[in-house]
């Protein structure tokens, strides 16, 4: 294929099917559309925030088949055939996910812009490590930036969520 | 009371500006200057873009004054002929496709004939570098008390030092952004702007000025704001004007949201500083005289530098009793993005110098750092550098002792000695800082602001608090609910906090200067009292009577609502002489003593803060959870400023304008912050509150630098204390220069 033709093919919309928060979406997207832009602009799921556009701040973290990923670092086409969970899909029904509740109780957010990314980073972390130490928590959080809280209450919220999970029947 | 904000933020439903729908609207973008100084010769619109479908705005499209209104009319909305810093806004573009817009921004070439820029604010400018007055000095201030020269002549000890601090980027997690649209037609057309901001009425005034419109034809609404720290005090005015200009030209809604790299490169920074101290003591270690010179790097335009300098010089002598003081301050031009408001507002810079210098003085005098401070801390009845008599009943020595005790100072000192002797590569040290922070606007600022707040009775019996105070994470909604509920005897659910919308709320002043709870909160109390008066309900009557009276009012006055108003009045006995910088610089001060414990790795020169104690007196603590959150967050932001955050500036531009290489603290870089409050209610603040938000920015940097001095026996005089700078210091080289606009 000549380079010009290759370019044309590369920019032609691709059909993808992605399950987001349990709902299946079929869309034709530009191959270079970021997953974060797909979620925000195509699906209107604006709870996924974009803080730095290059994978440092962690605000755009979502779950891809249960694993935390930075939605600004992957293309929407890479999510084709996969399941995505965003902050909007964290809680079942109108209530709060236990982690959201723990954040609320411990005042683990101020401006709230980074919060969805922290929550989605922590969901798989707590599943893999249900009783983390403070050091393990701080390590797990170190890929997400928060400028308001000083992290202390986020650590406290993770401890609370772990404690309540252990105490749950 | 539990925090009211947060539910929408936890569930992803909080509508920040970038989340707002704007059907049929355009995205906006900014084309910026490539050079630090010069004259624009030509703007070339390159190939590969269909310019006929692009909205293009330049300075000729500004219908009013081409000025971003603030203190001095020097900063253009869009450069007209001359540019004064890299990334200065020259041209605006708008288009429905963000991808095409990005390509278009790259396709524009701004051709600038260079002029000699000022790249180091510390050097006197050459004649061809003069751009303001005859010396590039934007503002000079002087404070004089007693006879400094005579005191130096009689001194037992004289200690000198020069201290420098670097620029700092706010890194609010949500970048700057505004959505602008038009409502109504012809003479009744209103420009509406909704976006991320701290000060709706600053934005409103700036829009009226640049658009040449009367107040009623501009409306500004704050969107949920993802952090501010001062970075959304004055800067959003320009973003709002840009979005509005594009919307006016396109006749469609326009959203202008900065990308992170643009935000970091083009927005205001904390003022870099150079401070020289010369200090005289008597033989007993008592301060005789302080001679202080303060220079702030203001960047290319005046913005808020005169008032940042003002707070800086007033705090420069520290919380000490000294009969003779001479302070000279100046804010000077450099061809770099303008410095602007940043949490602490000049005080962190001068308090870094003061508190680092106090440790150096202690060493020269052979005194323990705590002992030197104990001998000199202001006691009730003493006067500050401006001659303000302090008589508030706060025991500042007890505050220091509490911090030392909480930190375990004596035991740790002993433990460090043996630990340091045993460890091959690691050293530990302790450092402290005692400091203060003036609460609210400086001098007569609050009188000029003449703020107002309203509390209205709604038809259903609830009340609505109407102020322009913005919530950006600090808990304004909770605090105002708490204040109004307590004053009217209501439950929190019976209090509604109005969205800051200039069409609905009075001008209660900007959300800055740690003034929201203390000053605006007090206006809310007064408005509640006024509402009771209008309703004919006595001050002691219970909430049920207030609710009943509101409902009765609505029955008797259909279509009208009862509104109570609170207006600012200065506390009695406050006198400020603006001309001579004498008198009561602030209504009151928060007082604090902070202790940092650090560990230094001698192989990498990395400094780690391993323990931090923050003890402060901030009047009555209205909500301990929120107050602790302010202190913890502020201390961590200050740890970043002290150790990590360094602007790399080349050719007048920030080169590390990404979060990958401008590093802010993560959860692994900071210890838990141990916070303690001493309460001493301030009679003129809401429920006894003083300001709190900025105080925690002042103390950590000097405490940390003092701890490094203690650990290594070196004398760090410049921050950020990066490994490179510390290595140079330990290995006896010159300290690496601190970024101004170098």
GROMACS .gro file of C-alpha atoms in nm, chain B residues 115-493:
model
  379
  284UNK     CA    1   1.391   4.295   2.155
  285UNK     CA    2   1.632   4.244   2.447
  286UNK     CA    3   1.445   4.062   2.723
  287UNK     CA    4   1.507   4.067   3.098
  288UNK     CA    5   1.580   3.702   3.182
  289UNK     CA    6   1.711   3.747   3.538
  290UNK     CA    7   1.516   3.973   3.770
  291UNK     CA    8   1.810   4.002   4.009
  292UNK     CA    9   2.033   4.191   3.765
  293UNK     CA   10   1.984   4.563   3.710
  294UNK     CA   11   1.838   4.610   3.362
  295UNK     CA   12   2.036   4.766   3.078
  296UNK     CA   13   1.876   5.068   2.913
  297UNK     CA   14   1.748   4.863   2.617
  298UNK     CA   15   1.576   4.625   2.858
  299UNK     CA   16   1.365   4.895   3.026
  300UNK     CA   17   0.994   4.835   2.971
  301UNK     CA   18   0.834   4.996   3.274
  302UNK     CA   19   0.912   5.340   3.416
  303UNK     CA   20   1.286   5.408   3.414
  304UNK     CA   21   1.395   5.098   3.607
  305UNK     CA   22   1.144   4.814   3.546
  306UNK     CA   23   1.029   4.832   3.910
  307UNK     CA   24   0.654   4.776   3.926
  308UNK     CA   25   0.617   4.860   4.294
  309UNK     CA   26   0.830   4.977   4.586
  310UNK     CA   27   0.731   4.954   4.951
  311UNK     CA   28   0.904   5.061   5.270
  312UNK     CA   29   0.845   4.988   5.637
  313UNK     CA   30   1.037   5.187   5.897
  314UNK     CA   31   1.031   5.153   6.274
  315UNK     CA   32   1.275   5.305   6.523
  316UNK     CA   33   1.637   5.390   6.443
  317UNK     CA   34   1.795   5.094   6.268
  318UNK     CA   35   2.139   5.247   6.209
  319UNK     CA   36   2.184   5.344   6.573
  320UNK     CA   37   2.081   4.995   6.681
  321UNK     CA   38   2.336   4.831   6.454
  322UNK     CA   39   2.607   5.057   6.594
  323UNK     CA   40   2.530   4.931   6.944
  324UNK     CA   41   2.481   4.562   6.857
  325UNK     CA   42   2.667   4.273   7.020
  326UNK     CA   43   2.607   4.050   6.717
  327UNK     CA   44   2.522   4.120   6.355
  328UNK     CA   45   2.416   3.834   6.127
  329UNK     CA   46   2.362   3.857   5.754
  330UNK     CA   47   2.220   3.625   5.493
  331UNK     CA   48   2.067   3.608   5.147
  332UNK     CA   49   1.777   3.371   5.080
  333UNK     CA   50   1.609   3.274   4.757
  334UNK     CA   51   1.297   3.088   4.655
  335UNK     CA   52   1.193   2.964   4.314
  336UNK     CA   53   0.877   2.988   4.109
  337UNK     CA   54   0.599   2.739   4.175
  338UNK     CA   55   0.317   2.617   3.954
  339UNK     CA   56  -0.022   2.570   4.118
  340UNK     CA   57  -0.103   2.234   3.954
  341UNK     CA   58  -0.473   2.251   4.040
  342UNK     CA   59  -0.582   1.914   3.900
  343UNK     CA   60  -0.845   2.073   3.678
  344UNK     CA   61  -0.687   2.301   3.416
  345UNK     CA   62  -0.824   2.647   3.340
  346UNK     CA   63  -1.146   2.651   3.142
  347UNK     CA   64  -1.443   2.867   3.045
  348UNK     CA   65  -1.763   2.824   2.847
  349UNK     CA   66  -1.911   3.143   2.697
  350UNK     CA   67  -2.240   3.196   2.519
  351UNK     CA   68  -2.485   3.475   2.431
  352UNK     CA   69  -2.840   3.517   2.558
  353UNK     CA   70  -3.095   3.766   2.423
  354UNK     CA   71  -3.072   3.993   2.121
  355UNK     CA   72  -2.952   4.341   2.031
  356UNK     CA   73  -2.948   4.586   2.322
  357UNK     CA   74  -3.053   4.307   2.559
  358UNK     CA   75  -2.785   4.064   2.456
  359UNK     CA   76  -2.602   3.925   2.760
  360UNK     CA   77  -2.262   3.756   2.749
  361UNK     CA   78  -2.272   3.460   2.988
  362UNK     CA   79  -1.959   3.285   3.107
  363UNK     CA   80  -1.948   2.973   3.321
  364UNK     CA   81  -1.620   2.825   3.429
  365UNK     CA   82  -1.347   2.739   3.671
  366UNK     CA   83  -1.271   3.037   3.896
  367UNK     CA   84  -1.224   3.169   4.246
  368UNK     CA   85  -1.363   3.520   4.198
  369UNK     CA   86  -1.678   3.565   3.985
  370UNK     CA   87  -1.683   3.941   4.034
  371UNK     CA   88  -1.320   3.982   3.922
  372UNK     CA   89  -1.413   3.800   3.603
  373UNK     CA   90  -1.729   4.009   3.571
  374UNK     CA   91  -1.544   4.339   3.605
  375UNK     CA   92  -1.274   4.232   3.360
  376UNK     CA   93  -1.535   4.122   3.105
  377UNK     CA   94  -1.725   4.452   3.130
  378UNK     CA   95  -1.401   4.647   3.077
  379UNK     CA   96  -1.269   4.450   2.780
  380UNK     CA   97  -1.606   4.402   2.613
  381UNK     CA   98  -1.715   4.761   2.678
  382UNK     CA   99  -2.042   4.646   2.830
  383UNK     CA  100  -2.246   4.762   3.125
  384UNK     CA  101  -2.263   4.530   3.426
  385UNK     CA  102  -2.611   4.401   3.348
  386UNK     CA  103  -2.504   4.274   3.005
  387UNK     CA  104  -2.242   4.039   3.146
  388UNK     CA  105  -2.316   3.740   3.368
  389UNK     CA  106  -2.057   3.516   3.530
  390UNK     CA  107  -2.127   3.182   3.695
  391UNK     CA  108  -1.875   2.965   3.875
  392UNK     CA  109  -1.870   2.603   3.764
  393UNK     CA  110  -1.748   2.344   4.015
  394UNK     CA  111  -1.380   2.424   4.037
  395UNK     CA  112  -1.112   2.158   4.055
  396UNK     CA  113  -0.867   2.341   4.279
  397UNK     CA  114  -0.742   2.697   4.269
  398UNK     CA  115  -0.470   2.784   4.525
  399UNK     CA  116  -0.464   3.139   4.385
  400UNK     CA  117  -0.415   3.017   4.029
  401UNK     CA  118  -0.781   3.083   3.963
  402UNK     CA  119  -0.787   3.422   4.135
  403UNK     CA  120  -0.693   3.664   3.855
  404UNK     CA  121  -0.590   3.441   3.564
  405UNK     CA  122  -0.943   3.320   3.475
  406UNK     CA  123  -1.042   3.677   3.382
  407UNK     CA  124  -0.831   3.652   3.067
  408UNK     CA  125  -0.959   3.305   2.980
  409UNK     CA  126  -1.317   3.430   3.021
  410UNK     CA  127  -1.256   3.731   2.796
  411UNK     CA  128  -1.098   3.505   2.533
  412UNK     CA  129  -1.394   3.264   2.536
  413UNK     CA  130  -1.638   3.556   2.522
  414UNK     CA  131  -1.458   3.719   2.227
  415UNK     CA  132  -1.477   3.395   2.031
  416UNK     CA  133  -1.844   3.347   2.120
  417UNK     CA  134  -1.921   3.704   2.012
  418UNK     CA  135  -1.747   3.659   1.680
  419UNK     CA  136  -1.888   3.310   1.614
  420UNK     CA  137  -2.235   3.395   1.754
  421UNK     CA  138  -2.222   3.047   1.905
  422UNK     CA  139  -2.117   2.898   2.239
  423UNK     CA  140  -1.741   2.853   2.274
  424UNK     CA  141  -1.558   2.637   2.523
  425UNK     CA  142  -1.197   2.716   2.596
  426UNK     CA  143  -1.025   2.454   2.813
  427UNK     CA  144  -0.648   2.450   2.853
  428UNK     CA  145  -0.449   2.133   2.808
  429UNK     CA  146  -0.207   2.063   3.092
  430UNK     CA  147   0.105   2.160   2.902
  431UNK     CA  148  -0.048   2.490   2.798
  432UNK     CA  149  -0.178   2.553   3.147
  433UNK     CA  150   0.162   2.497   3.304
  434UNK     CA  151   0.351   2.702   3.047
  435UNK     CA  152   0.115   2.997   3.012
  436UNK     CA  153  -0.047   3.060   3.352
  437UNK     CA  154   0.078   3.254   3.653
  438UNK     CA  155   0.333   3.123   3.902
  439UNK     CA  156   0.436   3.194   4.259
  440UNK     CA  157   0.676   3.495   4.262
  441UNK     CA  158   1.042   3.391   4.285
  442UNK     CA  159   1.213   3.588   4.560
  443UNK     CA  160   1.550   3.721   4.672
  444UNK     CA  161   1.563   3.840   5.032
  445UNK     CA  162   1.861   3.986   5.222
  446UNK     CA  163   1.860   3.999   5.601
  447UNK     CA  164   2.093   4.195   5.827
  448UNK     CA  165   2.006   4.151   6.191
  449UNK     CA  166   2.138   4.300   6.514
  450UNK     CA  167   2.117   4.133   6.856
  451UNK     CA  168   2.220   4.238   7.203
  452UNK     CA  169   2.442   4.013   7.414
  453UNK     CA  170   2.136   3.838   7.558
  454UNK     CA  171   2.008   3.724   7.218
  455UNK     CA  172   1.736   3.985   7.197
  456UNK     CA  173   1.659   4.137   6.860
  457UNK     CA  174   1.776   4.496   6.831
  458UNK     CA  175   1.728   4.565   6.462
  459UNK     CA  176   1.616   4.398   6.142
  460UNK     CA  177   1.721   4.536   5.807
  461UNK     CA  178   1.548   4.344   5.526
  462UNK     CA  179   1.552   4.385   5.150
  463UNK     CA  180   1.288   4.196   4.952
  464UNK     CA  181   1.289   4.155   4.573
  465UNK     CA  182   1.010   3.971   4.396
  466UNK     CA  183   1.018   3.855   4.034
  467UNK     CA  184   0.686   3.983   3.902
  468UNK     CA  185   0.710   3.853   3.547
  469UNK     CA  186   0.604   4.053   3.245
  470UNK     CA  187   0.298   4.239   3.375
  471UNK     CA  188   0.196   4.394   3.705
  472UNK     CA  189  -0.104   4.163   3.780
  473UNK     CA  190  -0.129   4.139   4.161
  474UNK     CA  191   0.239   4.198   4.236
  475UNK     CA  192   0.189   4.523   4.437
  476UNK     CA  193  -0.033   4.342   4.687
  477UNK     CA  194   0.178   4.027   4.690
  478UNK     CA  195   0.475   4.250   4.771
  479UNK     CA  196   0.269   4.422   5.038
  480UNK     CA  197   0.191   4.097   5.220
  481UNK     CA  198   0.549   3.988   5.166
  482UNK     CA  199   0.709   4.292   5.330
  483UNK     CA  200   0.461   4.299   5.618
  484UNK     CA  201   0.550   3.938   5.704
  485UNK     CA  202   0.923   3.982   5.637
  486UNK     CA  203   1.024   4.059   5.996
  487UNK     CA  204   0.846   3.752   6.131
  488UNK     CA  205   0.640   3.724   6.450
  489UNK     CA  206   0.908   3.888   6.660
  490UNK     CA  207   0.951   4.178   6.895
  491UNK     CA  208   1.206   4.414   6.748
  492UNK     CA  209   1.226   4.785   6.825
  493UNK     CA  210   1.404   4.888   6.505
  494UNK     CA  211   1.302   4.762   6.164
  495UNK     CA  212   1.377   4.872   5.809
  496UNK     CA  213   1.219   4.678   5.524
  497UNK     CA  214   1.258   4.771   5.160
  498UNK     CA  215   1.066   4.577   4.901
  499UNK     CA  216   1.035   4.590   4.526
  500UNK     CA  217   0.857   4.388   4.262
  501UNK     CA  218   1.044   4.393   3.933
  502UNK     CA  219   0.973   4.307   3.573
  503UNK     CA  220   1.114   4.005   3.394
  504UNK     CA  221   1.009   3.874   3.053
  505UNK     CA  222   0.839   3.563   3.181
  506UNK     CA  223   0.475   3.466   3.238
  507UNK     CA  224   0.342   3.703   3.502
  508UNK     CA  225   0.367   3.586   3.860
  509UNK     CA  226   0.035   3.598   4.035
  510UNK     CA  227  -0.164   3.493   4.336
  511UNK     CA  228  -0.056   3.168   4.499
  512UNK     CA  229  -0.159   3.045   4.844
  513UNK     CA  230   0.034   3.254   5.094
  514UNK     CA  231   0.069   3.551   4.857
  515UNK     CA  232   0.424   3.671   4.926
  516UNK     CA  233   0.435   3.561   5.290
  517UNK     CA  234   0.581   3.214   5.224
  518UNK     CA  235   0.876   3.378   5.045
  519UNK     CA  236   0.964   3.631   5.314
  520UNK     CA  237   0.892   3.388   5.599
  521UNK     CA  238   1.125   3.134   5.439
  522UNK     CA  239   1.400   3.396   5.453
  523UNK     CA  240   1.311   3.510   5.804
  524UNK     CA  241   1.290   3.164   5.958
  525UNK     CA  242   1.595   3.024   5.782
  526UNK     CA  243   1.781   3.334   5.894
  527UNK     CA  244   1.668   3.289   6.255
  528UNK     CA  245   1.837   2.947   6.260
  529UNK     CA  246   2.152   3.096   6.117
  530UNK     CA  247   2.138   3.366   6.386
  531UNK     CA  248   2.089   3.102   6.656
  532UNK     CA  249   2.403   2.925   6.540
  533UNK     CA  250   2.607   3.246   6.543
  534UNK     CA  251   2.474   3.333   6.888
  535UNK     CA  252   2.529   2.982   7.022
  536UNK     CA  253   2.165   2.939   7.113
  537UNK     CA  254   1.921   2.660   7.043
  538UNK     CA  255   1.683   2.758   6.759
  539UNK     CA  256   1.383   2.727   6.991
  540UNK     CA  257   1.550   2.934   7.261
  541UNK     CA  258   1.630   3.224   7.026
  542UNK     CA  259   1.270   3.230   6.914
  543UNK     CA  260   1.137   3.201   7.269
  544UNK     CA  261   1.333   3.513   7.365
  545UNK     CA  262   1.199   3.713   7.074
  546UNK     CA  263   0.845   3.596   6.994
  547UNK     CA  264   0.583   3.868   7.020
  548UNK     CA  265   0.414   3.880   7.358
  549UNK     CA  266   0.087   4.054   7.420
  550UNK     CA  267   0.149   4.426   7.431
  551UNK     CA  268   0.437   4.411   7.179
  552UNK     CA  269   0.417   4.568   6.835
  553UNK     CA  270   0.488   4.423   6.488
  554UNK     CA  271   0.712   4.583   6.226
  555UNK     CA  272   0.427   4.811   6.117
  556UNK     CA  273   0.366   4.910   6.477
  557UNK     CA  274   0.052   4.699   6.516
  558UNK     CA  275   0.001   4.623   6.883
  559UNK     CA  276  -0.068   4.253   6.939
  560UNK     CA  277  -0.297   4.193   7.232
  561UNK     CA  278  -0.506   3.887   7.154
  562UNK     CA  279  -0.433   3.663   7.451
  563UNK     CA  280  -0.256   3.397   7.243
  564UNK     CA  281   0.053   3.257   7.411
  565UNK     CA  282   0.295   3.217   7.122
  566UNK     CA  283   0.567   3.061   7.336
  567UNK     CA  284   0.320   2.798   7.453
  568UNK     CA  285   0.239   2.728   7.088
  569UNK     CA  286   0.610   2.669   7.023
  570UNK     CA  287   0.643   2.447   7.330
  571UNK     CA  288   0.342   2.243   7.224
  572UNK     CA  289   0.495   2.185   6.880
  573UNK     CA  290   0.830   2.083   7.031
  574UNK     CA  291   0.660   1.846   7.270
  575UNK     CA  292   0.439   1.690   7.003
  576UNK     CA  293   0.742   1.644   6.780
  577UNK     CA  294   0.941   1.486   7.063
  578UNK     CA  295   1.214   1.740   6.992
  579UNK     CA  296   1.454   1.667   7.279
  580UNK     CA  297   1.432   1.288   7.254
  581UNK     CA  298   1.472   1.298   6.877
  582UNK     CA  299   1.770   1.533   6.897
  583UNK     CA  300   1.945   1.279   7.119
  584UNK     CA  301   1.841   0.984   6.907
  585UNK     CA  302   1.960   1.158   6.589
  586UNK     CA  303   2.308   1.208   6.728
  587UNK     CA  304   2.370   0.837   6.775
  588UNK     CA  305   2.177   0.740   6.462
  589UNK     CA  306   2.377   0.983   6.248
  590UNK     CA  307   2.702   0.854   6.396
  591UNK     CA  308   2.614   0.495   6.310
  592UNK     CA  309   2.463   0.536   5.966
  593UNK     CA  310   2.708   0.533   5.675
  594UNK     CA  311   2.493   0.714   5.421
  595UNK     CA  312   2.194   0.862   5.597
  596UNK     CA  313   2.151   1.162   5.824
  597UNK     CA  314   1.851   1.287   6.016
  598UNK     CA  315   1.773   1.634   6.141
  599UNK     CA  316   1.502   1.849   6.300
  600UNK     CA  317   1.399   2.198   6.206
  601UNK     CA  318   1.135   2.441   6.321
  602UNK     CA  319   0.964   2.759   6.214
  603UNK     CA  320   0.752   3.000   6.414
  604UNK     CA  321   0.539   3.227   6.201
  605UNK     CA  322   0.216   3.414   6.150
  606UNK     CA  323  -0.024   3.490   5.869
  607UNK     CA  324  -0.237   3.803   5.843
  608UNK     CA  325  -0.598   3.699   5.789
  609UNK     CA  326  -0.805   3.866   5.521
  610UNK     CA  327  -0.705   4.149   5.287
  611UNK     CA  328  -0.405   4.361   5.372
  612UNK     CA  329  -0.444   4.712   5.513
  613UNK     CA  330  -0.755   4.891   5.396
  614UNK     CA  331  -0.832   4.623   5.136
  615UNK     CA  332  -1.149   4.500   5.302
  616UNK     CA  333  -1.279   4.856   5.337
  617UNK     CA  334  -1.230   4.915   4.962
  618UNK     CA  335  -1.396   4.584   4.880
  619UNK     CA  336  -1.707   4.680   5.083
  620UNK     CA  337  -1.836   4.327   5.059
  621UNK     CA  338  -2.202   4.230   5.094
  622UNK     CA  339  -2.378   3.900   5.160
  623UNK     CA  340  -2.748   3.817   5.143
  624UNK     CA  341  -2.964   3.561   5.320
  625UNK     CA  342  -3.310   3.525   5.168
  626UNK     CA  343  -3.619   3.352   5.304
  627UNK     CA  344  -3.766   3.116   5.043
  628UNK     CA  345  -4.138   3.046   5.004
  629UNK     CA  346  -4.104   2.698   5.156
  630UNK     CA  347  -3.949   2.840   5.472
  631UNK     CA  348  -3.591   2.751   5.391
  632UNK     CA  349  -3.324   3.019   5.364
  633UNK     CA  350  -3.079   3.079   5.081
  634UNK     CA  351  -2.731   3.215   5.147
  635UNK     CA  352  -2.620   3.432   4.855
  636UNK     CA  353  -2.252   3.518   4.830
  637UNK     CA  354  -1.989   3.519   4.558
  638UNK     CA  355  -1.765   3.294   4.770
  639UNK     CA  356  -1.666   2.991   4.568
  640UNK     CA  357  -1.620   2.629   4.667
  641UNK     CA  358  -1.307   2.472   4.520
  642UNK     CA  359  -1.251   2.193   4.767
  643UNK     CA  360  -1.205   2.385   5.089
  644UNK     CA  361  -1.563   2.340   5.213
  645UNK     CA  362  -1.730   2.680   5.165
  646UNK     CA  363  -2.077   2.527   5.127
  647UNK     CA  364  -2.049   2.329   5.449
  648UNK     CA  365  -1.909   2.620   5.648
  649UNK     CA  366  -2.173   2.868   5.529
  650UNK     CA  367  -2.448   2.613   5.598
  651UNK     CA  368  -2.307   2.566   5.945
  652UNK     CA  369  -2.288   2.941   6.010
  653UNK     CA  370  -2.637   3.023   5.881
  654UNK     CA  371  -2.800   2.723   6.049
  655UNK     CA  372  -2.647   2.813   6.384
  656UNK     CA  373  -2.739   3.180   6.353
  657UNK     CA  374  -3.102   3.112   6.260
  658UNK     CA  375  -3.156   2.801   6.470
  659UNK     CA  376  -3.218   2.587   6.161
  660UNK     CA  377  -3.122   2.237   6.056
  661UNK     CA  378  -2.859   2.214   5.778
  662UNK     CA  379  -3.125   2.086   5.534
   0.00000   0.00000   0.00000
